[in-house]
Short mmCIF file of C-alpha atoms in Angstrom, two decimals:
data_model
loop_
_atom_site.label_atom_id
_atom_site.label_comp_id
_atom_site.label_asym_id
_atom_site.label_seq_id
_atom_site.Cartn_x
_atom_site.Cartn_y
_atom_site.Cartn_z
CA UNK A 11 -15.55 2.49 24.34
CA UNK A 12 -17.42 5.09 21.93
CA UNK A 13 -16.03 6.15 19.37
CA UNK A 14 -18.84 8.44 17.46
CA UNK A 15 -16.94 11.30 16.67
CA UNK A 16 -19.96 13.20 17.43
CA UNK A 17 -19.35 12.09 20.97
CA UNK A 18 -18.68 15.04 23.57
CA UNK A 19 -18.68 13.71 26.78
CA UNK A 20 -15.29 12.55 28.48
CA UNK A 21 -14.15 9.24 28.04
CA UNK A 22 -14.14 7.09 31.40
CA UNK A 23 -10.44 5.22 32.32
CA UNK A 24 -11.54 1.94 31.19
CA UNK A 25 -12.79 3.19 27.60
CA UNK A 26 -9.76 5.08 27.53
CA UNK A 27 -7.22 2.56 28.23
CA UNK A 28 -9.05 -0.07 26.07
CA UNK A 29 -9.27 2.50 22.87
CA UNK A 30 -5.30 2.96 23.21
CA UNK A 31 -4.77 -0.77 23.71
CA UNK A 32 -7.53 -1.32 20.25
CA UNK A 33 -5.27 1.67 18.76
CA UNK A 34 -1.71 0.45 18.96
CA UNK A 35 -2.87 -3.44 18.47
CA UNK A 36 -4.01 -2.98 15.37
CA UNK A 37 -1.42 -0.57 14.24
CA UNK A 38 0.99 -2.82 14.82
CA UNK A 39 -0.81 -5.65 13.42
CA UNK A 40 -0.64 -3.35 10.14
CA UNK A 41 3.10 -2.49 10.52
CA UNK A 42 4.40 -5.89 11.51
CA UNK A 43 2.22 -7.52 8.57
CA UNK A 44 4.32 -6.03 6.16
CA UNK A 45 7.81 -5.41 7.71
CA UNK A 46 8.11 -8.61 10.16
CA UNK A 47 10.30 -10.38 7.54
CA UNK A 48 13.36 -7.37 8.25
CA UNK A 49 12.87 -8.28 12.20
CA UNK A 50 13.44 -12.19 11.60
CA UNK A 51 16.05 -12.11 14.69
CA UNK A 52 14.22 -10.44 17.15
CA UNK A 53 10.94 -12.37 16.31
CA UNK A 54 13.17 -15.74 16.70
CA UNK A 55 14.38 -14.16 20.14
CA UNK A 56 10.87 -13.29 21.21
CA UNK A 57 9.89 -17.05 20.22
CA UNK A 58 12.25 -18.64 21.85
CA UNK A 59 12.61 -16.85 25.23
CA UNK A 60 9.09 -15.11 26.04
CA UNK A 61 7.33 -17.66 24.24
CA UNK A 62 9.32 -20.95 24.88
CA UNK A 63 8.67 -22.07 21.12
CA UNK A 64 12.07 -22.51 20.16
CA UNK A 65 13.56 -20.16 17.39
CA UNK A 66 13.28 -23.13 14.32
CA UNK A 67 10.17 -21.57 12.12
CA UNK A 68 9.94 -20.69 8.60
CA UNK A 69 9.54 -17.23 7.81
CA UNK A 70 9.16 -17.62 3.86
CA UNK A 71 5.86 -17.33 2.80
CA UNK A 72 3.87 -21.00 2.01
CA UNK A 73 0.37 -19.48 1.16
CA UNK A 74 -0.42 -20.38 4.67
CA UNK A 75 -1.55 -17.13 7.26
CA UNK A 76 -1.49 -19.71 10.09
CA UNK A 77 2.35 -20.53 10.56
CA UNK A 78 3.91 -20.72 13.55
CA UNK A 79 5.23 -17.77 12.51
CA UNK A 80 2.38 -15.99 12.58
CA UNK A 81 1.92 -16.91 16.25
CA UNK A 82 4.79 -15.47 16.96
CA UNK A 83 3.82 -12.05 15.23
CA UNK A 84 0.55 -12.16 16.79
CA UNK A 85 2.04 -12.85 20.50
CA UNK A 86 4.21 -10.31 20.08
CA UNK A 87 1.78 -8.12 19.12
CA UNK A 88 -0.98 -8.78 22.13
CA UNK A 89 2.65 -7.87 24.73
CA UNK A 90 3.79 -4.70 22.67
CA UNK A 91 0.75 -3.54 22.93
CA UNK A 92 0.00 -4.07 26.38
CA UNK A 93 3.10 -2.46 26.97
CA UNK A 94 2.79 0.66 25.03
CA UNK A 95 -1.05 0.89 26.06
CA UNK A 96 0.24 0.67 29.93
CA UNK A 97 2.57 3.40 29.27
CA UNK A 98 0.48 5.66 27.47
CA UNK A 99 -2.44 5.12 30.26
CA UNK A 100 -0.09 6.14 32.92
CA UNK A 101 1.66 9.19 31.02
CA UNK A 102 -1.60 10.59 29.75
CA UNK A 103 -3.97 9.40 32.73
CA UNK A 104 -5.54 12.70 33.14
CA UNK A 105 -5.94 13.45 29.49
CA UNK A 106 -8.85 13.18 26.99
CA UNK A 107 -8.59 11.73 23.93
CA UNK A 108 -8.63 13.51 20.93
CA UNK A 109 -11.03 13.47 17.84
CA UNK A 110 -7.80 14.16 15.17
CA UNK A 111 -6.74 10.66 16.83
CA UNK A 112 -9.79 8.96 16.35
CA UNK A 113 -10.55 10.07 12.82
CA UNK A 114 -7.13 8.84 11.66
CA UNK A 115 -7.45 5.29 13.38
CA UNK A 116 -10.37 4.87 11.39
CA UNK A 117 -9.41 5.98 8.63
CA UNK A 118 -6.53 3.58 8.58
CA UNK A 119 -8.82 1.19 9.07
CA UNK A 120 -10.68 2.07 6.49
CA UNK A 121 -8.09 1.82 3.83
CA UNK A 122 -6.20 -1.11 5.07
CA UNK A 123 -10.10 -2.92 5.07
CA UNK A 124 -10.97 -1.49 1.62
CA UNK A 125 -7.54 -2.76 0.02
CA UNK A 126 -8.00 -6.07 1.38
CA UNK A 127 -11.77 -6.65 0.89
CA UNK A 128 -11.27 -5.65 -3.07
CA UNK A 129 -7.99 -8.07 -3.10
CA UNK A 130 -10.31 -10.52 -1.90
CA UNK A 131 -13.61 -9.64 -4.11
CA UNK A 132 -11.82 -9.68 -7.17
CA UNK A 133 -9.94 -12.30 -6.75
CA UNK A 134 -12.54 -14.12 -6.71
CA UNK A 135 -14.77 -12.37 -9.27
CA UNK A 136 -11.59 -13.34 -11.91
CA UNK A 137 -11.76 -16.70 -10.86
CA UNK A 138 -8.47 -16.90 -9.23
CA UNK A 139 -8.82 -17.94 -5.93
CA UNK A 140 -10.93 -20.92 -6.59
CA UNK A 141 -10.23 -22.70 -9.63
CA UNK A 142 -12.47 -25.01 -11.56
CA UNK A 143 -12.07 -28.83 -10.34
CA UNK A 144 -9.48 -30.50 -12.09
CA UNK A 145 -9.63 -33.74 -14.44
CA UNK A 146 -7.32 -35.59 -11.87
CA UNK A 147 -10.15 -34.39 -8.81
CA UNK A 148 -12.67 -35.04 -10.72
CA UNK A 149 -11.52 -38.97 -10.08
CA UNK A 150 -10.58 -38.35 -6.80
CA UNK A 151 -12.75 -40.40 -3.89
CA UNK A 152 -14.50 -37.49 -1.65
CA UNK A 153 -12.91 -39.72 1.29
CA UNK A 154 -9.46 -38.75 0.49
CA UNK A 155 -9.81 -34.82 -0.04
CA UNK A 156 -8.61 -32.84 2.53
CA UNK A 157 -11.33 -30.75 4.06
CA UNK A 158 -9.84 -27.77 2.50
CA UNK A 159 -9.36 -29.21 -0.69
CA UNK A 160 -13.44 -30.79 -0.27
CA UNK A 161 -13.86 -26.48 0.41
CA UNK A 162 -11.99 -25.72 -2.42
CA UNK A 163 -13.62 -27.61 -4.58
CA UNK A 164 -17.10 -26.65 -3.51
CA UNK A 165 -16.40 -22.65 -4.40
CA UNK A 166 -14.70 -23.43 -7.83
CA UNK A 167 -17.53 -25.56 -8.92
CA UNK A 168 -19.69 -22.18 -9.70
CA UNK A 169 -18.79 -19.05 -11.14
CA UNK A 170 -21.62 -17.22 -10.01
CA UNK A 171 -20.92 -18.39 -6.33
CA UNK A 172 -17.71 -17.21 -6.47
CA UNK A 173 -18.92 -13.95 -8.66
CA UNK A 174 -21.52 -13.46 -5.82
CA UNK A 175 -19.04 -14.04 -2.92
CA UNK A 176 -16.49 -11.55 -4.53
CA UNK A 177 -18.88 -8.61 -5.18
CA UNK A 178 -19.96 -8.62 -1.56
CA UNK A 179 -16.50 -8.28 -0.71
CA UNK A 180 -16.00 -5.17 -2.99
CA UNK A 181 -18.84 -3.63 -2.36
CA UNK A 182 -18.40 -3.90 1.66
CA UNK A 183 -14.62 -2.20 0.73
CA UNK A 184 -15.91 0.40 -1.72
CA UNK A 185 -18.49 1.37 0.84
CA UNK A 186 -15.72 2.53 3.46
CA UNK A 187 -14.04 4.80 1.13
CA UNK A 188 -17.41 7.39 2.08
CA UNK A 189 -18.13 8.53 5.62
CA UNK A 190 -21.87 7.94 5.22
CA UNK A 191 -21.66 4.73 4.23
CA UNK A 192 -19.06 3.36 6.81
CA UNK A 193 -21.63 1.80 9.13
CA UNK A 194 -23.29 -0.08 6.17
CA UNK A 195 -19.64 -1.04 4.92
CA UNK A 196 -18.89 -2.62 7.99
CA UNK A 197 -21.96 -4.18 8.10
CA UNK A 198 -21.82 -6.33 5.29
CA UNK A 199 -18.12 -6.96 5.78
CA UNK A 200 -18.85 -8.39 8.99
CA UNK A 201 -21.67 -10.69 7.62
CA UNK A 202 -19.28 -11.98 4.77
CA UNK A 203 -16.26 -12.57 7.09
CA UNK A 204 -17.82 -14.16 9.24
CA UNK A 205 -18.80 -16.81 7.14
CA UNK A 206 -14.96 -16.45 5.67
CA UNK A 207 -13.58 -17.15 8.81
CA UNK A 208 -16.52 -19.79 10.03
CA UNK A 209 -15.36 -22.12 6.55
CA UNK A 210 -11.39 -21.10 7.69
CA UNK A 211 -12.18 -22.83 11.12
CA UNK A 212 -14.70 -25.64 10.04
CA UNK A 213 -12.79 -26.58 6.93
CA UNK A 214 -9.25 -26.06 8.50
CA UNK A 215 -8.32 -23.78 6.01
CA UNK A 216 -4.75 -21.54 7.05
CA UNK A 217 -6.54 -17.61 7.25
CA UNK A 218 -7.77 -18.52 10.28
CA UNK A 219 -5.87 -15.54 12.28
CA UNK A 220 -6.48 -12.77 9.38
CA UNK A 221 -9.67 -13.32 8.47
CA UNK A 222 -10.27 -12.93 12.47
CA UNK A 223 -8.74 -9.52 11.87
CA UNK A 224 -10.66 -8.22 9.07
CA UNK A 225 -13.96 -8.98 11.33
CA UNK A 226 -12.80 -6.87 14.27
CA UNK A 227 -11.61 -3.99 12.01
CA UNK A 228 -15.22 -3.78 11.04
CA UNK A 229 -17.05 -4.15 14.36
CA UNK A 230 -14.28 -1.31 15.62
CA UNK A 231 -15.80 1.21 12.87
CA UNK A 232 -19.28 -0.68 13.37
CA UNK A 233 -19.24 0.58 17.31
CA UNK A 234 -18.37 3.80 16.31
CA UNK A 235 -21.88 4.19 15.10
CA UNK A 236 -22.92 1.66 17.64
CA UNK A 237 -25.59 3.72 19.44
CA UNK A 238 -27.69 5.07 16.51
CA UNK A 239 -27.59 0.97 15.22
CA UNK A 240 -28.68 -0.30 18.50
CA UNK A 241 -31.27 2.69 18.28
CA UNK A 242 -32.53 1.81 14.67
CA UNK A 243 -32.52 -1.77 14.85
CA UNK A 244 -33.05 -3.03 18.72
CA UNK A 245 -34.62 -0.16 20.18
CA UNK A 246 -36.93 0.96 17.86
CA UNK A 247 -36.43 4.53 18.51
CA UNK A 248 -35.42 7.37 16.38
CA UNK A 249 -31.80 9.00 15.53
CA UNK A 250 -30.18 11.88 15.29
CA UNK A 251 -27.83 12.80 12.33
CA UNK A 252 -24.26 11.76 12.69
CA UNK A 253 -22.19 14.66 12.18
CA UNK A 254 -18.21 13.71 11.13
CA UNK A 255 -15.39 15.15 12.61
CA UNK A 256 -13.07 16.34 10.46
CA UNK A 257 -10.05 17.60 11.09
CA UNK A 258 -9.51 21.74 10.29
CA UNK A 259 -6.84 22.16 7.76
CA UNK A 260 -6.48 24.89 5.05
CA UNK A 261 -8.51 25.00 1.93
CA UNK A 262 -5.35 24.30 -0.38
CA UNK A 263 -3.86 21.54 1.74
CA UNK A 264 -7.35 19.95 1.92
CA UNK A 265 -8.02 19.61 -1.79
CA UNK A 266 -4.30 17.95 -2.07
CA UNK A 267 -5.72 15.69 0.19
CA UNK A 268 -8.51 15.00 -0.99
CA UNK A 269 -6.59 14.74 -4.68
CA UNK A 270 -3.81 12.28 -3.28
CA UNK A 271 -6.30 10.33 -1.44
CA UNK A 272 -8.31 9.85 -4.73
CA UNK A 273 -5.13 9.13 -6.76
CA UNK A 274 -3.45 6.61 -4.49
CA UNK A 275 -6.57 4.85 -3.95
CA UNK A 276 -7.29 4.83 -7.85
CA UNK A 277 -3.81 3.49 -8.55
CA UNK A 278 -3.88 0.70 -5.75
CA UNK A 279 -7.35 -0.46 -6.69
CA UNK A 280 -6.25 -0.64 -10.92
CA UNK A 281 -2.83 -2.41 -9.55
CA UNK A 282 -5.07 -5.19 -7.39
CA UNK A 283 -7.20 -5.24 -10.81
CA UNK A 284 -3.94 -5.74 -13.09
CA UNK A 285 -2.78 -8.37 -10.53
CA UNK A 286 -6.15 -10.23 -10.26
CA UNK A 287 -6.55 -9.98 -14.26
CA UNK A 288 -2.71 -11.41 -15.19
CA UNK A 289 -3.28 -14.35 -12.91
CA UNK A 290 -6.42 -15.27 -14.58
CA UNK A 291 -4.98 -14.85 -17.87
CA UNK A 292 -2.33 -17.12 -16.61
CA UNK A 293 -4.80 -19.32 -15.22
CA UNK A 294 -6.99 -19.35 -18.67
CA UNK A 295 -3.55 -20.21 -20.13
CA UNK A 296 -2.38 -23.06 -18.80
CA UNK A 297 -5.99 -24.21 -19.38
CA UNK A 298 -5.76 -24.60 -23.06
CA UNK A 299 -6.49 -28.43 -23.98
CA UNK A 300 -4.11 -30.21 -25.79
CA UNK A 301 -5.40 -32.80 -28.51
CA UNK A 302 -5.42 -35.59 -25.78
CA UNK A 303 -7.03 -33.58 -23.07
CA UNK A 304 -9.18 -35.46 -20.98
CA UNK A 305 -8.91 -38.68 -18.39
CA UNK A 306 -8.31 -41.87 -20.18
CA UNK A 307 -9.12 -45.00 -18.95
CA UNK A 308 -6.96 -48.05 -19.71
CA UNK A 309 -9.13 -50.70 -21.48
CA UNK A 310 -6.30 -53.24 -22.18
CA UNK A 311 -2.89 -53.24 -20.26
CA UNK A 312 0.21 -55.25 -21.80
CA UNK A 313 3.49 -55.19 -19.94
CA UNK A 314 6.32 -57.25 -21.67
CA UNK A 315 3.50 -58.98 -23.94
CA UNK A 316 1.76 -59.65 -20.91
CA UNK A 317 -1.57 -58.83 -20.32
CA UNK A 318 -2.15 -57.29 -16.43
CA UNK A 319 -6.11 -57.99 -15.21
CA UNK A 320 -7.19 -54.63 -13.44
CA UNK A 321 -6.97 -55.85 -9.99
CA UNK A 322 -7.36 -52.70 -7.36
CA UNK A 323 -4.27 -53.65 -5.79
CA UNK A 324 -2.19 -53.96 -9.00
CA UNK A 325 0.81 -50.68 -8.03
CA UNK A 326 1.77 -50.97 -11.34
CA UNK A 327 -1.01 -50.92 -14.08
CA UNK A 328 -1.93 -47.95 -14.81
CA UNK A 329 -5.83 -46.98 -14.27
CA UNK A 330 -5.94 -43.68 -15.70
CA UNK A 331 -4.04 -41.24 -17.88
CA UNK A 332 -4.99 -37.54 -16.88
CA UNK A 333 -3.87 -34.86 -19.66
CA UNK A 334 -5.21 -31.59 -17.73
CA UNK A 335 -2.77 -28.98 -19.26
CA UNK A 336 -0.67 -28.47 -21.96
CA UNK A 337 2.76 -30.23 -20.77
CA UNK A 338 1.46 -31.67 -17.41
CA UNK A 339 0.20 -35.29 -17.31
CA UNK A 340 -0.97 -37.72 -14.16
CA UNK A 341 -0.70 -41.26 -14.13
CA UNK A 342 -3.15 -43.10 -11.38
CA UNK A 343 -2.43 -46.54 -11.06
CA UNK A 344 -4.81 -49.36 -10.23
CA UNK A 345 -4.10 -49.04 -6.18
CA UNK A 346 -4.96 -44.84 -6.66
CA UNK A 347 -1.14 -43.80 -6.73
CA UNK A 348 -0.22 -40.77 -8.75
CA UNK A 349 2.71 -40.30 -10.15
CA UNK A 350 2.87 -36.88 -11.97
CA UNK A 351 4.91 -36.23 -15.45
CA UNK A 352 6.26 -33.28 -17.35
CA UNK A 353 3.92 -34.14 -20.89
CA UNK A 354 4.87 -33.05 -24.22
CA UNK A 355 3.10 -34.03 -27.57
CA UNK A 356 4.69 -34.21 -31.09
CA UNK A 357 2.18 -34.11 -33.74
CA UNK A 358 4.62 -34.50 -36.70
CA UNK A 359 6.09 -38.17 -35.01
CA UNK A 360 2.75 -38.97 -33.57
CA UNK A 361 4.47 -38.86 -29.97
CA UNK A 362 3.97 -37.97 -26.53
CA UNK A 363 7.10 -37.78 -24.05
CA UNK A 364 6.67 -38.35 -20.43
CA UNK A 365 9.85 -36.75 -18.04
CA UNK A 366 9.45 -37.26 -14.48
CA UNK A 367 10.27 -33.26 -12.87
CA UNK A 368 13.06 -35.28 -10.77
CA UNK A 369 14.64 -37.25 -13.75
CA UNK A 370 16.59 -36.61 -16.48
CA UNK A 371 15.66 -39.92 -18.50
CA UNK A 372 12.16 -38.67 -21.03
CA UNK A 373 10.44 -41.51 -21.86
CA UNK A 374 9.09 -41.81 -25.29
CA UNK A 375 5.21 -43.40 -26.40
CA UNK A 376 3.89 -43.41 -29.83
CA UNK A 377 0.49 -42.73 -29.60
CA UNK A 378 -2.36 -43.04 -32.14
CA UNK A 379 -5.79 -41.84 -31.88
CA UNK A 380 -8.19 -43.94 -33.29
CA UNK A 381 -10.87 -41.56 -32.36
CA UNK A 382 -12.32 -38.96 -30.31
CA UNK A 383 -13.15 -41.38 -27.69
CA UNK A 384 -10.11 -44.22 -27.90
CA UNK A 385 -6.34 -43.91 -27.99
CA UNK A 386 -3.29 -46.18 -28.09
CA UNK A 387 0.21 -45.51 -26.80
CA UNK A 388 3.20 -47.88 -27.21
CA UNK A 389 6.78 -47.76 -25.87
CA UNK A 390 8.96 -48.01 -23.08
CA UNK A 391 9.03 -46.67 -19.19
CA UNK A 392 12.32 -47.90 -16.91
CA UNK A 393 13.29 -50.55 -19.46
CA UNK A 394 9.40 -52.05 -19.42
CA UNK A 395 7.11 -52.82 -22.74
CA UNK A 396 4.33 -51.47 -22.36
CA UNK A 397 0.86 -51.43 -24.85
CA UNK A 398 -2.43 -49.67 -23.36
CA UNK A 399 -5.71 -49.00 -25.21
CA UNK A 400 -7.80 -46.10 -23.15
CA UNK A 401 -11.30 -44.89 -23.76
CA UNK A 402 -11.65 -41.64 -22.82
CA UNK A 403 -14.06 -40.34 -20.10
CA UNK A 404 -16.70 -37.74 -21.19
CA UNK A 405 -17.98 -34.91 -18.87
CA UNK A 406 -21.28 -36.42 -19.34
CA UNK A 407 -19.49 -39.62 -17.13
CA UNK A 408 -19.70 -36.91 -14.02
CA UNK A 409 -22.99 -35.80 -12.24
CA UNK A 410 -20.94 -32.90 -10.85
CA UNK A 411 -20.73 -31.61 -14.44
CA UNK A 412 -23.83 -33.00 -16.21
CA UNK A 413 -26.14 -31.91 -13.80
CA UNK A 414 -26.94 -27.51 -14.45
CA UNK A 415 -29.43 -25.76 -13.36
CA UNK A 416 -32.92 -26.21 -12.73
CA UNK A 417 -36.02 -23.57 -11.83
CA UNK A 418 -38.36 -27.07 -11.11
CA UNK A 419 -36.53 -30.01 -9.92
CA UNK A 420 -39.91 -32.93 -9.09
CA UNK A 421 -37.61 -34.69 -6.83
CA UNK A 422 -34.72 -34.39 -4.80
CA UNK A 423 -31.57 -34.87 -7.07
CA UNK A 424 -28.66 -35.70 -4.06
CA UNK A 425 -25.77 -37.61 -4.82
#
């Protein structure tokens, strides 16, 4: 399958079914991405009687691309495509395929890749995708991460990294918006989705099926330059100039084009850059420390004027208090339970009020810092006594956040 625009010799039947099979899949993949949720009773149909899945699936989106929903879309897509593609083969066996149809596949591709590679790059160049690690991960054993959450944690330890990461990602987008610069585009798209998709199936992270989609966009534009790359980089023999088809329209109706094309793409791009900048902002937000930010550690534990040892199996006694944001608060207890609290502070009454998101009963604590590093709280939780002393943990406590960088390192620093 060759599709170099340049290209004037006929297509064979095998190219030419598998371009209108590559043409209608990923159409479709486009379409259905964004209007499967108004076909919710024909997908549960499809699941249940071509697929033998059974119809019971959510549909409501859970941050995860890899639902068994999704599936569904995609198996429906691979047979409507077949379909169509047979059809088509048969009805237009005898004809060519034309160049107006190839330009606009790719240029759909091209816009649906550059949308979703700058969602993607500046996401992560705002620091939204991958936050910094929290104060309650930060205590966490590696042991009990989930490998996503161990990924996770790895990307939003740097800023740079992530900075790095996302630029790629733009830049790979931005370079499909200009014909010359399609092959190099796809290129580096390729190389970065790769590894995308590699941590998605290594780390069992949910993209698994989309990030697979973004990669094959790219090789389909990459092959359409396939011959002069092979040329230039296997061959070691020389190339012509590629010379674009475009199709022949009027002067007038071209510019409009050309001026729509330039304004929608403006306006998408500043509306994924409005997006990507509110959510940091929000982010940034709800990361404003509160006068007891930080993890406290219980020194001294006294329930009912009795004083609990800290035994690792204790379920009760608590081991740390975890003030991360503003009005959330974590409890671990001795045995590594959580139990997570809706946290308010009043500085007037010297209190702090702990409401459980699935109670109604708030539960009151005076609290007095003694200083920076060491805090009391006294009062009541379901009709217990209770008197704790914590020292607080610094960031110096944590090699993940003491240790920066370093241009000569003597020895190997791995912990």
């Amino acid at each position: 399958m060759n599709l170099s625009q340049s290209q004037n010799k006929q297509w064979n039947t095998i190219s030419k079914i598998t371009f209108r099979f590559v043409f209608i899949y990923f159409i479709l993949f486009i379409v259905l991405l964004f209007s499967s949720f108004l076909l919710e009773v024909p997908l549960r149909w499809f699941a249940q009687n071509i697929l033998n899945w059974g119809a019971d699936f959510e549909m409501l989106s859970t941050g995860s691309g890899d639902r068994s929903y999704d599936y569904v879309r995609f198996g429906l897509n691979v047979i409507l495509a077949l379909l169509i593609g047979t059809v088509w083969a048969i009805i237009h066996r005898k004809k060519t395929l034309s160049k107006k149809l190839i330009y606009w596949f790719q240029t759909i591709l091209r816009i649906f890749l550059f949308l979703a590679m700058t969602l993607y790059g500046l996401v992560k160049i705002f620091k939204g995708q991958f936050p910094d690690p929290s104060l309650e991960l930060l205590i966490q054993p590696v042991g009990e991460m989930s490998p996503m959450g161990l990924a996770w944690t790895f990307m939003g330890h740097s800023i740079a990294y992530n900075i790095f990461i996302g630029f790629a990602e733009v830049l790979g987008g931005a370079l499909l918006l200009y014909r010359k610069t399609v092959t190099l585009g796809s290129m580096i798209i390729i190389g970065v989705m790769t590894n995308v998709a590699m941590m998605n199936f290594t780390y069992d992270i949910p993209v698994k099926l989309f990030s697979i989609h973004l990669i094959l966009m790219a090789l389909v534009l990459l092959i359409a330059d396939g011959r002069r790359v092979m040329n230039v980089f296997l061959k070691n023999k020389s190339t012509k100039k590629e010379i674009h088809y475009t199709p022949s329209i009027n002067t007038t109706l071209k510019k409009l084009i050309s001026v729509l094309k330039v304004f929608v793409l403006t306006l998408l791009t500043v509306a994924i850059i409005i997006q990507c900048f509110v959510r940091f902002k929000a982010t940034d937000q709800l990361k404003s420390k509160s006068e007891l930010y930080g993890i406290w550690e219980s020194q001294l534990f006294i329930k009912n004027k009795d004083t609990l040892p800290p035994l690792l199996t204790d379920s009760y006694r608590w081991r740390y208090l975890i003030v991360n944001y503003k009005k959330k608060a974590a409890i671990k207890k001795m045995n590594d339970s959580i139990d997570r609290y809706q946290f308010e502070i009043n500085k007037e009454q010297k209190e702090v009020i702990f409401k459980r998101s699935t109670d109604s009963i708030s539960h009151r604590f005076s609290y007095k810092l003694i200083n920076p590093e060491h805090l009391q709280l006294r009062g009541v939780l379901d009709k217990d006594s209770l008197s704790i002393e914590f020292k607080r943990k610094l960031e110096t406590d944590f090699r993940l956040l003491k240790r920066k960088f370093h241009w000569v390192n003597e020895s190997i620093y791995n912990y």
